Amino acid sequence: MSNDPRDICPRPELPHAHHGEPLVPPLELSAVYRMRDPDEADVVLSGAEPGYVYARDGHPNAEALAEKCRLLHSAERGAVCASGMGALAAAVLALAKSGDEVVLSDQLYGKSVQLLKSELARLGISAKLVDTSQLSDVAHALQSQPRLLVIETISNPMLRVAEIPELATLAHAQGTKLLVDNTFASPVLCQPLKWGADLVLESLTKMMNGHSDVILGFLGGRVELWDRIPGVISTWGLAASPFDCWLALRGLGTLAVRMERAASNAQSVAVHLSLHPDVVEVHYPGLNAHPDHAIACRLLKGGFGAMVTFQLRGGRPAATQFIRAVADSIPFAPSLGDLSTTLSHPESTSHRGLSPEERSHLGITGGTIRLSVGIESAEGIIAALNAGLRAIAG
Ligand SMILES: *Cc1c(COP(=O)(O)O)cnc(C)c1O
C-alpha cells in the first residue's frame, strides 16, 4: 500500500474479525465484486458455484430479503425488484410473449392495469378485464387460454376478497397460470401459493416494509416458472438497491405484530364507522355485511387487514371537509401500510384516471375515503375520526 492519497487502488484489506459476527446483516453497497482470477469468474458466472459479480444480478441484501419473503410465502423461488410494479413487469416479461393474452381482475391496482393493458399492448400482448367475483364470467374469459390470470387477494378500494382456490382451479383447467397480488393482505393474513396460486406478488413498499421509506417489490413462485425470471430482472434493469433491501428486512421483523395490531384496530374502526349516521356505507371484509365476509373468514388468518373504506353521506364536499379536519392526526397520503393511520381519497388520486361511469361501477363516489389503519391505539384513531365527522356535521 502506498501512502500517496491519489492511490485509490488497491484498497486496504479490512481487519479480519476472529471472534464475533454482526447480529444484524451488514449493508453491502458494493455495485461489483472482485474476482481472484478467470477461473473464479468461470465458476461463478457459469452458475457452478454461488457468488456475486455485479449487483444488478444479485447482492447479499437482496438475497437476504428475498429469502425472508420466500419463506413467509413458502415459495419455491423468490426475488426482489426495485418496486411492486417492477415485480409485476418481471413476471409478465418472463412468462408472456407477443401474441399471448393476459386476463386481469377489473378491480386491479390502477398502475397494474396500465402496465398490463396499455404497455403490454405495445409489445403485442393483449389484456382482457373481468369481474373476478363472478366465477362464471372468469370461466368464460379463460376459454381463450390466456398465459396469466392476474388478481388481488384484497382489492382496492372496495376490499373485495378473491376466491383464490376456485380461481386457481378455473385457470389451471385452461393451462393458465394464476398470479396473485397479495399487497393488501401480506403473508401474515394470506399465503396465496397455499391456495393454488402459481405466483405471488407483494409491493414491499406497503405493509411489508411498513415504514413508508422504501419502494420495493417481491415476486415468489413455483420453480418451473422461474427459468427466465432472474434474467429478466437483470436485463430489464428491475433490480433493487442494497439499502432499500436492508431497510425492508428490518421492517419485516415487526410485520406480524404490526399486522395483528392494525387489523384489530381496523375491525374496531369499521364497527364504529358503520354505526355513524353520516357514514352511508363501510367496506371491511371483517364485517358480516361485506359481500366476501365468508370467503375472508376462510382465506384470511389473524384478522381482515388494515384497510377500511367508507362513504360519507355528503359526497365530495363532505370528504374535503373531513380530510381537512383530520389532517393533523390522519394525513392524506395516497399510499398504505404505514405505522400510523393515513387516508386516501380514491376519486382524486388512485382512481382519477377512470371515467365517472367506471368509478361508479366500482362503487367509488366523491365521498369515498380509504383508511390505512395504523398501530396507534384504537381509541386515538376513533377520536380523530369522530373529530372529522363532527366537522362535517357542524
Ligand atoms: C402499491 C401497489 C402496487 C405497486 O407497488 P409499488 O411498490 O408502488 O411499485 C401494486 N399492487 C398494489 C395492490 C399496490 O397497492
mmCIF file of C-alpha atoms and ligand atoms in Angstrom:
data_model
loop_
_atom_site.group_PDB
_atom_site.id
_atom_site.type_symbol
_atom_site.label_atom_id
_atom_site.label_comp_id
_atom_site.label_asym_id
_atom_site.label_seq_id
_atom_site.Cartn_x
_atom_site.Cartn_y
_atom_site.Cartn_z
ATOM 1 C CA MET A 1 0.000 0.000 0.000
ATOM 2 C CA SER A 2 1.340 3.412 -0.958
ATOM 3 C CA ASN A 3 0.563 6.328 1.320
ATOM 4 C CA ASP A 4 0.002 8.626 -1.648
ATOM 5 C CA PRO A 5 -3.613 9.872 -1.275
ATOM 6 C CA ARG A 6 -4.044 9.692 -5.074
ATOM 7 C CA ASP A 7 -3.546 5.924 -4.980
ATOM 8 C CA ILE A 8 -7.080 4.745 -4.573
ATOM 9 C CA CYS A 9 -6.333 1.158 -5.569
ATOM 10 C CA PRO A 10 -5.596 -1.320 -4.168
ATOM 11 C CA ARG A 11 -7.886 -0.711 -1.270
ATOM 12 C CA PRO A 12 -6.690 -1.688 2.196
ATOM 13 C CA GLU A 13 -7.526 -5.134 3.496
ATOM 14 C CA LEU A 14 -10.158 -4.890 6.200
ATOM 15 C CA PRO A 15 -9.082 -6.258 9.581
ATOM 16 C CA HIS A 16 -10.488 -9.751 9.912
ATOM 17 C CA ALA A 17 -12.742 -10.339 12.905
ATOM 18 C CA HIS A 18 -11.741 -13.606 14.526
ATOM 19 C CA HIS A 19 -14.486 -13.509 17.125
ATOM 20 C CA GLY A 20 -17.968 -12.113 16.831
ATOM 21 C CA GLU A 21 -20.261 -11.981 13.828
ATOM 22 C CA PRO A 22 -22.562 -8.989 13.397
ATOM 23 C CA LEU A 23 -26.021 -9.785 14.735
ATOM 24 C CA VAL A 24 -27.599 -7.516 12.121
ATOM 25 C CA PRO A 25 -26.916 -8.320 8.465
ATOM 26 C CA PRO A 26 -24.362 -5.818 7.154
ATOM 27 C CA LEU A 27 -25.355 -3.337 4.470
ATOM 28 C CA GLU A 28 -23.212 -4.124 1.435
ATOM 29 C CA LEU A 29 -23.379 -1.290 -1.042
ATOM 30 C CA SER A 30 -20.785 -2.580 -3.477
ATOM 31 C CA ALA A 31 -22.027 -2.493 -7.074
ATOM 32 C CA VAL A 32 -19.421 -5.025 -8.153
ATOM 33 C CA TYR A 33 -17.460 -7.931 -6.666
ATOM 34 C CA ARG A 34 -13.806 -8.622 -7.322
ATOM 35 C CA MET A 35 -12.672 -11.894 -8.809
ATOM 36 C CA ARG A 36 -9.440 -13.655 -7.892
ATOM 37 C CA ASP A 37 -8.776 -14.887 -11.416
ATOM 38 C CA PRO A 38 -10.565 -16.024 -14.613
ATOM 39 C CA ASP A 39 -11.149 -19.473 -13.105
ATOM 40 C CA GLU A 40 -13.181 -17.950 -10.295
ATOM 41 C CA ALA A 41 -15.103 -15.836 -12.844
ATOM 42 C CA ASP A 42 -15.885 -19.051 -14.776
ATOM 43 C CA VAL A 43 -17.146 -20.857 -11.692
ATOM 44 C CA VAL A 44 -19.426 -18.022 -10.551
ATOM 45 C CA LEU A 45 -20.680 -16.801 -13.944
ATOM 46 C CA SER A 46 -21.455 -20.322 -15.140
ATOM 47 C CA GLY A 47 -23.564 -20.782 -12.013
ATOM 48 C CA ALA A 48 -21.499 -23.795 -10.927
ATOM 49 C CA GLU A 49 -20.996 -22.165 -7.513
ATOM 50 C CA PRO A 50 -22.902 -19.376 -5.773
ATOM 51 C CA GLY A 51 -21.318 -15.931 -5.676
ATOM 52 C CA TYR A 52 -21.803 -12.312 -6.593
ATOM 53 C CA VAL A 53 -20.349 -10.487 -9.593
ATOM 54 C CA TYR A 54 -22.463 -7.432 -10.336
ATOM 55 C CA ALA A 55 -25.188 -6.082 -8.055
ATOM 56 C CA ARG A 56 -27.824 -5.871 -10.814
ATOM 57 C CA ASP A 57 -27.637 -9.684 -10.968
ATOM 58 C CA GLY A 58 -27.668 -10.155 -7.202
ATOM 59 C CA HIS A 59 -26.224 -8.888 -3.947
ATOM 60 C CA PRO A 60 -26.318 -10.084 -0.327
ATOM 61 C CA ASN A 61 -29.008 -7.651 0.890
ATOM 62 C CA ALA A 62 -31.407 -8.575 -1.936
ATOM 63 C CA GLU A 63 -30.742 -12.241 -1.343
ATOM 64 C CA ALA A 64 -31.425 -11.976 2.395
ATOM 65 C CA LEU A 65 -34.683 -10.088 1.805
ATOM 66 C CA ALA A 66 -35.850 -12.405 -0.987
ATOM 67 C CA GLU A 67 -35.132 -15.420 1.197
ATOM 68 C CA LYS A 68 -37.149 -13.984 4.104
ATOM 69 C CA CYS A 69 -40.110 -13.192 1.814
ATOM 70 C CA ARG A 70 -39.821 -16.578 0.102
ATOM 71 C CA LEU A 71 -40.114 -18.325 3.467
ATOM 72 C CA LEU A 72 -43.079 -16.158 4.530
ATOM 73 C CA HIS A 73 -44.902 -17.379 1.411
ATOM 74 C CA SER A 74 -43.499 -20.930 1.394
ATOM 75 C CA ALA A 75 -42.494 -20.207 -2.192
ATOM 76 C CA GLU A 76 -40.028 -22.446 -4.016
ATOM 77 C CA ARG A 77 -38.346 -19.385 -5.555
ATOM 78 C CA GLY A 78 -38.367 -15.676 -4.770
ATOM 79 C CA ALA A 79 -36.790 -12.435 -5.963
ATOM 80 C CA VAL A 80 -36.966 -8.787 -5.010
ATOM 81 C CA CYS A 81 -37.371 -5.976 -7.527
ATOM 82 C CA ALA A 82 -36.987 -2.200 -7.340
ATOM 83 C CA SER A 83 -40.772 -1.814 -6.893
ATOM 84 C CA GLY A 84 -44.009 -3.767 -6.828
ATOM 85 C CA MET A 85 -44.510 -2.661 -10.432
ATOM 86 C CA GLY A 86 -41.040 -3.983 -11.248
ATOM 87 C CA ALA A 87 -42.031 -7.378 -9.830
ATOM 88 C CA LEU A 88 -45.214 -7.416 -11.947
ATOM 89 C CA ALA A 89 -43.245 -6.398 -15.043
ATOM 90 C CA ALA A 90 -40.719 -9.171 -14.344
ATOM 91 C CA ALA A 91 -43.498 -11.760 -14.153
ATOM 92 C CA VAL A 92 -45.200 -10.822 -17.418
ATOM 93 C CA LEU A 93 -41.982 -10.186 -19.341
ATOM 94 C CA ALA A 94 -40.699 -13.595 -18.244
ATOM 95 C CA LEU A 95 -43.876 -15.566 -18.890
ATOM 96 C CA ALA A 96 -45.695 -13.873 -21.777
ATOM 97 C CA LYS A 97 -44.645 -13.049 -25.311
ATOM 98 C CA SER A 98 -46.081 -11.313 -28.339
ATOM 99 C CA GLY A 99 -49.372 -12.926 -29.350
ATOM 100 C CA ASP A 100 -50.192 -14.049 -25.794
ATOM 101 C CA GLU A 101 -53.119 -12.825 -23.756
ATOM 102 C CA VAL A 102 -53.486 -11.995 -20.058
ATOM 103 C CA VAL A 103 -56.756 -11.752 -18.129
ATOM 104 C CA LEU A 104 -56.994 -9.357 -15.210
ATOM 105 C CA SER A 105 -59.421 -8.511 -12.472
ATOM 106 C CA ASP A 106 -61.264 -5.262 -13.231
ATOM 107 C CA GLN A 107 -60.511 -4.118 -9.662
ATOM 108 C CA LEU A 108 -56.724 -4.350 -10.048
ATOM 109 C CA TYR A 109 -54.425 -1.553 -8.807
ATOM 110 C CA GLY A 110 -54.565 1.257 -11.396
ATOM 111 C CA LYS A 111 -50.902 1.141 -12.403
ATOM 112 C CA SER A 112 -51.125 -2.646 -12.801
ATOM 113 C CA VAL A 113 -53.999 -2.182 -15.272
ATOM 114 C CA GLN A 114 -51.955 0.445 -17.112
ATOM 115 C CA LEU A 115 -48.971 -1.908 -17.346
ATOM 116 C CA LEU A 116 -50.943 -4.999 -18.317
ATOM 117 C CA LYS A 117 -53.322 -3.252 -20.709
ATOM 118 C CA SER A 118 -51.608 -0.242 -22.284
ATOM 119 C CA GLU A 119 -47.900 -1.018 -22.009
ATOM 120 C CA LEU A 120 -48.149 -4.713 -22.897
ATOM 121 C CA ALA A 121 -50.393 -3.915 -25.885
ATOM 122 C CA ARG A 122 -47.374 -2.162 -27.409
ATOM 123 C CA LEU A 123 -45.464 -5.448 -27.136
ATOM 124 C CA GLY A 124 -48.239 -7.448 -28.770
ATOM 125 C CA ILE A 125 -49.627 -8.921 -25.531
ATOM 126 C CA SER A 126 -53.357 -8.340 -25.202
ATOM 127 C CA ALA A 127 -55.341 -7.980 -21.991
ATOM 128 C CA LYS A 128 -58.938 -8.633 -21.057
ATOM 129 C CA LEU A 129 -60.610 -7.333 -17.877
ATOM 130 C CA VAL A 130 -63.112 -9.428 -15.979
ATOM 131 C CA ASP A 131 -65.107 -9.121 -12.759
ATOM 132 C CA THR A 132 -63.340 -11.873 -10.805
ATOM 133 C CA SER A 133 -66.105 -12.025 -8.183
ATOM 134 C CA GLN A 134 -68.257 -13.640 -10.925
ATOM 135 C CA LEU A 135 -66.736 -17.095 -11.399
ATOM 136 C CA SER A 136 -68.833 -17.843 -14.496
ATOM 137 C CA ASP A 137 -67.513 -14.659 -16.168
ATOM 138 C CA VAL A 138 -63.990 -15.744 -15.298
ATOM 139 C CA ALA A 139 -64.543 -19.238 -16.745
ATOM 140 C CA HIS A 140 -65.809 -17.627 -19.939
ATOM 141 C CA ALA A 141 -62.840 -15.211 -20.146
ATOM 142 C CA LEU A 142 -60.384 -18.088 -19.669
ATOM 143 C CA GLN A 143 -61.710 -20.079 -22.630
ATOM 144 C CA SER A 144 -59.171 -18.328 -24.866
ATOM 145 C CA GLN A 145 -56.423 -19.987 -22.742
ATOM 146 C CA PRO A 146 -54.513 -16.844 -21.684
ATOM 147 C CA ARG A 147 -50.982 -17.097 -20.272
ATOM 148 C CA LEU A 148 -51.861 -15.436 -16.983
ATOM 149 C CA LEU A 149 -54.802 -14.582 -14.773
ATOM 150 C CA VAL A 150 -53.888 -11.638 -12.519
ATOM 151 C CA ILE A 151 -55.919 -10.917 -9.372
ATOM 152 C CA GLU A 152 -55.521 -9.295 -5.946
ATOM 153 C CA THR A 153 -56.217 -11.081 -2.654
ATOM 154 C CA ILE A 154 -57.956 -7.946 -1.328
ATOM 155 C CA SER A 155 -58.898 -5.299 -3.889
ATOM 156 C CA ASN A 156 -58.634 -1.533 -3.750
ATOM 157 C CA PRO A 157 -60.639 0.352 -2.547
ATOM 158 C CA MET A 158 -63.699 -1.909 -2.104
ATOM 159 C CA LEU A 159 -61.677 -4.620 -0.357
ATOM 160 C CA ARG A 160 -63.274 -7.463 -2.309
ATOM 161 C CA VAL A 161 -61.646 -10.770 -1.330
ATOM 162 C CA ALA A 162 -60.794 -13.122 -4.193
ATOM 163 C CA GLU A 163 -61.902 -16.776 -4.250
ATOM 164 C CA ILE A 164 -58.267 -17.809 -4.827
ATOM 165 C CA PRO A 165 -58.769 -21.631 -4.756
ATOM 166 C CA GLU A 166 -61.694 -21.515 -7.210
ATOM 167 C CA LEU A 167 -59.897 -19.072 -9.491
ATOM 168 C CA ALA A 168 -56.781 -21.287 -9.442
ATOM 169 C CA THR A 169 -58.854 -24.308 -10.450
ATOM 170 C CA LEU A 170 -60.522 -22.392 -13.309
ATOM 171 C CA ALA A 171 -57.153 -21.060 -14.511
ATOM 172 C CA HIS A 172 -55.375 -24.414 -14.364
ATOM 173 C CA ALA A 173 -58.154 -26.104 -16.332
ATOM 174 C CA GLN A 174 -57.125 -23.892 -19.270
ATOM 175 C CA GLY A 175 -53.346 -24.144 -18.717
ATOM 176 C CA THR A 176 -53.375 -20.540 -17.409
ATOM 177 C CA LYS A 177 -51.076 -19.503 -14.534
ATOM 178 C CA LEU A 178 -52.560 -17.583 -11.612
ATOM 179 C CA LEU A 179 -50.636 -14.546 -10.330
ATOM 180 C CA VAL A 180 -51.951 -13.080 -7.063
ATOM 181 C CA ASP A 181 -51.034 -9.571 -5.899
ATOM 182 C CA ASN A 182 -51.164 -10.040 -2.131
ATOM 183 C CA THR A 183 -50.151 -6.498 -1.158
ATOM 184 C CA PHE A 184 -53.280 -5.581 0.866
ATOM 185 C CA ALA A 185 -53.129 -8.867 2.817
ATOM 186 C CA SER A 186 -49.406 -9.567 3.319
ATOM 187 C CA PRO A 187 -48.298 -13.153 4.048
ATOM 188 C CA VAL A 188 -49.455 -12.740 7.654
ATOM 189 C CA LEU A 189 -53.092 -12.791 6.512
ATOM 190 C CA CYS A 190 -52.835 -14.886 3.368
ATOM 191 C CA GLN A 191 -50.369 -17.075 1.506
ATOM 192 C CA PRO A 192 -51.896 -17.429 -1.972
ATOM 193 C CA LEU A 193 -49.469 -20.144 -3.114
ATOM 194 C CA LYS A 194 -51.002 -22.436 -0.478
ATOM 195 C CA TRP A 195 -54.409 -21.807 -2.061
ATOM 196 C CA GLY A 196 -53.237 -22.849 -5.518
ATOM 197 C CA ALA A 197 -51.709 -19.669 -6.992
ATOM 198 C CA ASP A 198 -48.622 -20.120 -9.190
ATOM 199 C CA LEU A 199 -47.038 -16.739 -8.479
ATOM 200 C CA VAL A 200 -47.409 -14.250 -5.646
ATOM 201 C CA LEU A 201 -46.534 -10.577 -5.729
ATOM 202 C CA GLU A 202 -46.052 -8.123 -2.871
ATOM 203 C CA SER A 203 -45.449 -4.412 -3.053
ATOM 204 C CA LEU A 204 -42.968 -4.376 -0.157
ATOM 205 C CA THR A 205 -43.489 -0.604 -0.177
ATOM 206 C CA LYS A 206 -46.697 -1.073 1.816
ATOM 207 C CA MET A 207 -47.322 -3.253 4.910
ATOM 208 C CA MET A 208 -44.275 -5.471 4.395
ATOM 209 C CA ASN A 209 -41.722 -2.697 4.954
ATOM 210 C CA GLY A 210 -44.304 -0.782 6.952
ATOM 211 C CA HIS A 211 -42.450 2.497 7.431
ATOM 212 C CA SER A 212 -43.143 4.383 4.156
ATOM 213 C CA ASP A 213 -39.446 4.865 3.461
ATOM 214 C CA VAL A 214 -38.780 2.340 0.706
ATOM 215 C CA ILE A 215 -40.120 1.394 -2.750
ATOM 216 C CA LEU A 216 -39.621 -2.349 -3.381
ATOM 217 C CA GLY A 217 -41.398 -5.422 -4.681
ATOM 218 C CA PHE A 218 -41.272 -9.190 -4.283
ATOM 219 C CA LEU A 219 -42.183 -11.979 -6.661
ATOM 220 C CA GLY A 220 -42.400 -15.572 -5.470
ATOM 221 C CA GLY A 221 -43.494 -18.731 -7.174
ATOM 222 C CA ARG A 222 -43.043 -22.255 -8.327
ATOM 223 C CA VAL A 223 -39.691 -23.453 -9.598
ATOM 224 C CA GLU A 224 -40.946 -24.488 -13.037
ATOM 225 C CA LEU A 225 -41.948 -20.879 -13.763
ATOM 226 C CA TRP A 226 -38.624 -19.477 -12.635
ATOM 227 C CA ASP A 227 -36.252 -20.128 -15.586
ATOM 228 C CA ARG A 228 -36.476 -16.675 -17.112
ATOM 229 C CA ILE A 229 -37.255 -14.519 -14.072
ATOM 230 C CA PRO A 230 -33.745 -13.736 -12.709
ATOM 231 C CA GLY A 231 -32.510 -12.964 -16.245
ATOM 232 C CA VAL A 232 -35.477 -10.670 -16.915
ATOM 233 C CA ILE A 233 -34.880 -8.780 -13.655
ATOM 234 C CA SER A 234 -31.269 -8.204 -14.643
ATOM 235 C CA THR A 235 -31.671 -7.397 -18.346
ATOM 236 C CA TRP A 236 -34.673 -5.097 -17.950
ATOM 237 C CA GLY A 237 -32.937 -3.341 -15.054
ATOM 238 C CA LEU A 238 -35.538 -4.182 -12.404
ATOM 239 C CA ALA A 239 -33.121 -4.982 -9.564
ATOM 240 C CA ALA A 240 -33.417 -3.487 -6.066
ATOM 241 C CA SER A 241 -30.809 -1.417 -4.244
ATOM 242 C CA PRO A 242 -28.956 -2.781 -1.186
ATOM 243 C CA PHE A 243 -30.036 -0.011 1.197
ATOM 244 C CA ASP A 244 -33.721 -0.422 0.347
ATOM 245 C CA CYS A 245 -33.416 -4.179 0.883
ATOM 246 C CA TRP A 246 -31.646 -3.649 4.181
ATOM 247 C CA LEU A 247 -34.420 -1.330 5.421
ATOM 248 C CA ALA A 248 -37.193 -3.664 4.272
ATOM 249 C CA LEU A 249 -35.608 -6.644 6.011
ATOM 250 C CA ARG A 250 -35.622 -4.597 9.207
ATOM 251 C CA GLY A 251 -39.271 -3.647 8.620
ATOM 252 C CA LEU A 252 -40.226 -7.289 8.118
ATOM 253 C CA GLY A 253 -39.019 -8.086 11.635
ATOM 254 C CA THR A 254 -42.180 -6.464 13.023
ATOM 255 C CA LEU A 255 -44.597 -7.392 10.211
ATOM 256 C CA ALA A 256 -46.619 -9.942 12.171
ATOM 257 C CA VAL A 257 -47.155 -7.749 15.248
ATOM 258 C CA ARG A 258 -47.925 -4.708 13.101
ATOM 259 C CA MET A 259 -50.480 -6.585 11.002
ATOM 260 C CA GLU A 260 -52.141 -8.104 14.040
ATOM 261 C CA ARG A 261 -52.487 -4.751 15.779
ATOM 262 C CA ALA A 262 -53.549 -2.848 12.639
ATOM 263 C CA ALA A 263 -56.174 -5.479 11.785
ATOM 264 C CA SER A 264 -57.606 -5.390 15.297
ATOM 265 C CA ASN A 265 -57.724 -1.560 15.153
ATOM 266 C CA ALA A 266 -59.308 -1.698 11.688
ATOM 267 C CA GLN A 267 -62.053 -4.023 12.931
ATOM 268 C CA SER A 268 -62.890 -1.562 15.764
ATOM 269 C CA VAL A 269 -62.807 1.394 13.362
ATOM 270 C CA ALA A 270 -65.054 -0.398 10.840
ATOM 271 C CA VAL A 271 -67.625 -1.265 13.502
ATOM 272 C CA HIS A 272 -67.550 2.286 14.866
ATOM 273 C CA LEU A 273 -67.975 3.915 11.450
ATOM 274 C CA SER A 274 -70.791 1.576 10.455
ATOM 275 C CA LEU A 275 -72.852 2.935 13.365
ATOM 276 C CA HIS A 276 -72.362 6.600 12.440
ATOM 277 C CA PRO A 277 -75.259 8.494 10.806
ATOM 278 C CA ASP A 278 -73.018 10.494 8.412
ATOM 279 C CA VAL A 279 -71.439 7.307 7.060
ATOM 280 C CA VAL A 280 -73.535 5.684 4.334
ATOM 281 C CA GLU A 281 -71.533 2.517 3.892
ATOM 282 C CA VAL A 282 -68.450 0.808 5.342
ATOM 283 C CA HIS A 283 -66.451 -1.722 3.349
ATOM 284 C CA TYR A 284 -64.394 -4.064 5.526
ATOM 285 C CA PRO A 285 -64.066 -7.833 4.998
ATOM 286 C CA GLY A 286 -64.382 -8.353 8.753
ATOM 287 C CA LEU A 287 -67.962 -7.059 8.799
ATOM 288 C CA ASN A 288 -70.839 -9.525 8.355
ATOM 289 C CA ALA A 289 -72.364 -7.193 5.771
ATOM 290 C CA HIS A 290 -69.322 -7.371 3.470
ATOM 291 C CA PRO A 291 -70.144 -9.402 0.330
ATOM 292 C CA ASP A 292 -66.990 -11.524 0.753
ATOM 293 C CA HIS A 293 -67.099 -11.974 4.531
ATOM 294 C CA ALA A 294 -67.447 -15.761 4.238
ATOM 295 C CA ILE A 295 -64.548 -16.033 1.766
ATOM 296 C CA ALA A 296 -62.459 -13.758 4.007
ATOM 297 C CA CYS A 297 -63.151 -16.000 7.032
ATOM 298 C CA ARG A 298 -61.873 -18.954 5.039
ATOM 299 C CA LEU A 299 -58.804 -17.419 3.318
ATOM 300 C CA LEU A 300 -57.563 -14.786 5.768
ATOM 301 C CA LYS A 301 -55.935 -15.688 9.063
ATOM 302 C CA GLY A 302 -55.349 -13.442 12.066
ATOM 303 C CA GLY A 303 -57.683 -10.640 11.042
ATOM 304 C CA PHE A 304 -59.155 -8.972 7.993
ATOM 305 C CA GLY A 305 -56.442 -6.456 7.195
ATOM 306 C CA ALA A 306 -55.622 -2.834 7.870
ATOM 307 C CA MET A 307 -57.726 -1.210 5.148
ATOM 308 C CA VAL A 308 -61.185 0.241 5.740
ATOM 309 C CA THR A 309 -63.163 2.115 3.062
ATOM 310 C CA PHE A 310 -66.258 4.189 3.797
ATOM 311 C CA GLN A 311 -68.619 6.590 2.057
ATOM 312 C CA LEU A 312 -69.561 9.909 3.552
ATOM 313 C CA ARG A 313 -73.177 10.925 3.102
ATOM 314 C CA GLY A 314 -72.246 14.411 1.883
ATOM 315 C CA GLY A 315 -70.160 13.301 -1.159
ATOM 316 C CA ARG A 316 -67.081 15.227 -2.328
ATOM 317 C CA PRO A 317 -67.696 18.410 -0.256
ATOM 318 C CA ALA A 318 -68.030 16.311 2.911
ATOM 319 C CA ALA A 319 -64.879 14.354 2.001
ATOM 320 C CA THR A 320 -62.909 17.584 1.535
ATOM 321 C CA GLN A 321 -64.141 18.940 4.876
ATOM 322 C CA PHE A 322 -63.407 15.664 6.632
ATOM 323 C CA ILE A 323 -59.902 15.340 5.152
ATOM 324 C CA ARG A 324 -59.016 18.921 6.118
ATOM 325 C CA ALA A 325 -60.388 18.428 9.630
ATOM 326 C CA VAL A 326 -58.383 15.253 10.394
ATOM 327 C CA ALA A 327 -55.173 16.328 8.586
ATOM 328 C CA ASP A 328 -53.130 16.802 11.761
ATOM 329 C CA SER A 329 -53.817 13.318 13.103
ATOM 330 C CA ILE A 330 -54.587 11.327 9.920
ATOM 331 C CA PRO A 331 -52.578 12.603 6.942
ATOM 332 C CA PHE A 332 -54.000 12.422 3.409
ATOM 333 C CA ALA A 333 -51.209 10.337 1.841
ATOM 334 C CA PRO A 334 -52.202 8.162 -1.126
ATOM 335 C CA SER A 335 -50.314 5.023 -0.137
ATOM 336 C CA LEU A 336 -50.897 2.475 2.620
ATOM 337 C CA GLY A 337 -49.322 0.259 5.210
ATOM 338 C CA ASP A 338 -47.578 2.908 7.304
ATOM 339 C CA LEU A 339 -47.097 2.574 11.069
ATOM 340 C CA SER A 340 -49.635 5.327 11.595
ATOM 341 C CA THR A 341 -53.101 5.747 10.168
ATOM 342 C CA THR A 342 -53.285 7.541 6.826
ATOM 343 C CA LEU A 343 -56.150 8.116 4.446
ATOM 344 C CA SER A 344 -56.666 8.387 0.730
ATOM 345 C CA HIS A 345 -59.400 9.754 -1.500
ATOM 346 C CA PRO A 346 -59.697 7.385 -4.495
ATOM 347 C CA GLU A 347 -61.672 9.774 -6.729
ATOM 348 C CA SER A 348 -58.902 12.394 -6.720
ATOM 349 C CA THR A 349 -55.896 10.030 -6.540
ATOM 350 C CA SER A 350 -55.710 6.286 -7.323
ATOM 351 C CA HIS A 351 -58.852 6.189 -9.480
ATOM 352 C CA ARG A 352 -58.708 9.642 -11.086
ATOM 353 C CA GLY A 353 -57.833 8.067 -14.460
ATOM 354 C CA LEU A 354 -61.205 6.271 -14.614
ATOM 355 C CA SER A 355 -64.344 7.784 -16.123
ATOM 356 C CA PRO A 356 -67.135 8.725 -13.681
ATOM 357 C CA GLU A 357 -69.100 5.706 -15.002
ATOM 358 C CA GLU A 358 -66.181 3.335 -14.361
ATOM 359 C CA ARG A 359 -65.781 4.749 -10.860
ATOM 360 C CA SER A 360 -69.442 4.421 -10.039
ATOM 361 C CA HIS A 361 -69.383 0.839 -11.400
ATOM 362 C CA LEU A 362 -66.727 0.105 -8.738
ATOM 363 C CA GLY A 363 -68.778 1.922 -6.099
ATOM 364 C CA ILE A 364 -66.418 4.903 -5.777
ATOM 365 C CA THR A 365 -68.023 8.302 -5.196
ATOM 366 C CA GLY A 366 -66.659 11.720 -4.238
ATOM 367 C CA GLY A 367 -67.454 10.790 -0.645
ATOM 368 C CA THR A 368 -65.341 7.606 -0.648
ATOM 369 C CA ILE A 369 -62.484 7.633 1.871
ATOM 370 C CA ARG A 370 -59.960 4.803 2.169
ATOM 371 C CA LEU A 371 -58.247 4.411 5.519
ATOM 372 C CA SER A 372 -54.980 2.592 6.050
ATOM 373 C CA VAL A 373 -55.271 1.873 9.740
ATOM 374 C CA GLY A 374 -52.054 2.018 11.745
ATOM 375 C CA ILE A 375 -50.820 0.638 15.030
ATOM 376 C CA GLU A 376 -51.760 3.565 17.298
ATOM 377 C CA SER A 377 -54.386 2.977 19.982
ATOM 378 C CA ALA A 378 -57.826 2.200 18.548
ATOM 379 C CA GLU A 379 -59.289 4.866 20.867
ATOM 380 C CA GLY A 380 -56.968 7.518 19.427
ATOM 381 C CA ILE A 381 -57.855 6.662 15.829
ATOM 382 C CA ILE A 382 -61.567 6.650 16.593
ATOM 383 C CA ALA A 383 -61.292 10.001 18.408
ATOM 384 C CA ALA A 384 -59.595 11.516 15.348
ATOM 385 C CA LEU A 385 -62.283 10.126 13.017
ATOM 386 C CA ASN A 386 -65.015 11.442 15.320
ATOM 387 C CA ALA A 387 -63.470 14.916 15.191
ATOM 388 C CA GLY A 388 -63.590 14.762 11.381
ATOM 389 C CA LEU A 389 -67.198 13.588 11.376
ATOM 390 C CA ARG A 390 -68.174 16.399 13.782
ATOM 391 C CA ALA A 391 -66.569 18.918 11.402
ATOM 392 C CA ILE A 392 -68.922 17.791 8.611
ATOM 393 C CA ALA A 393 -71.991 17.820 10.817
ATOM 394 C CA GLY A 394 -71.161 21.246 12.190
HETATM 395 C C1 LIG B 1 -48.631 -0.089 -4.423
HETATM 396 C C2 LIG B 1 -49.176 -1.268 -5.087
HETATM 397 C C3 LIG B 1 -48.527 -1.844 -6.192
HETATM 398 C C4 LIG B 1 -47.296 -1.267 -6.788
HETATM 399 O O1 LIG B 1 -46.226 -1.316 -5.920
HETATM 400 P P1 LIG B 1 -45.041 -0.244 -5.939
HETATM 401 O O2 LIG B 1 -44.112 -0.764 -4.918
HETATM 402 O O3 LIG B 1 -45.638 1.088 -5.624
HETATM 403 O O4 LIG B 1 -44.479 -0.266 -7.337
HETATM 404 C C5 LIG B 1 -49.085 -2.977 -6.755
HETATM 405 N N1 LIG B 1 -50.232 -3.518 -6.270
HETATM 406 C C6 LIG B 1 -50.875 -2.993 -5.220
HETATM 407 C C7 LIG B 1 -52.114 -3.638 -4.727
HETATM 408 C C8 LIG B 1 -50.379 -1.852 -4.592
HETATM 409 O O5 LIG B 1 -51.045 -1.321 -3.556
#
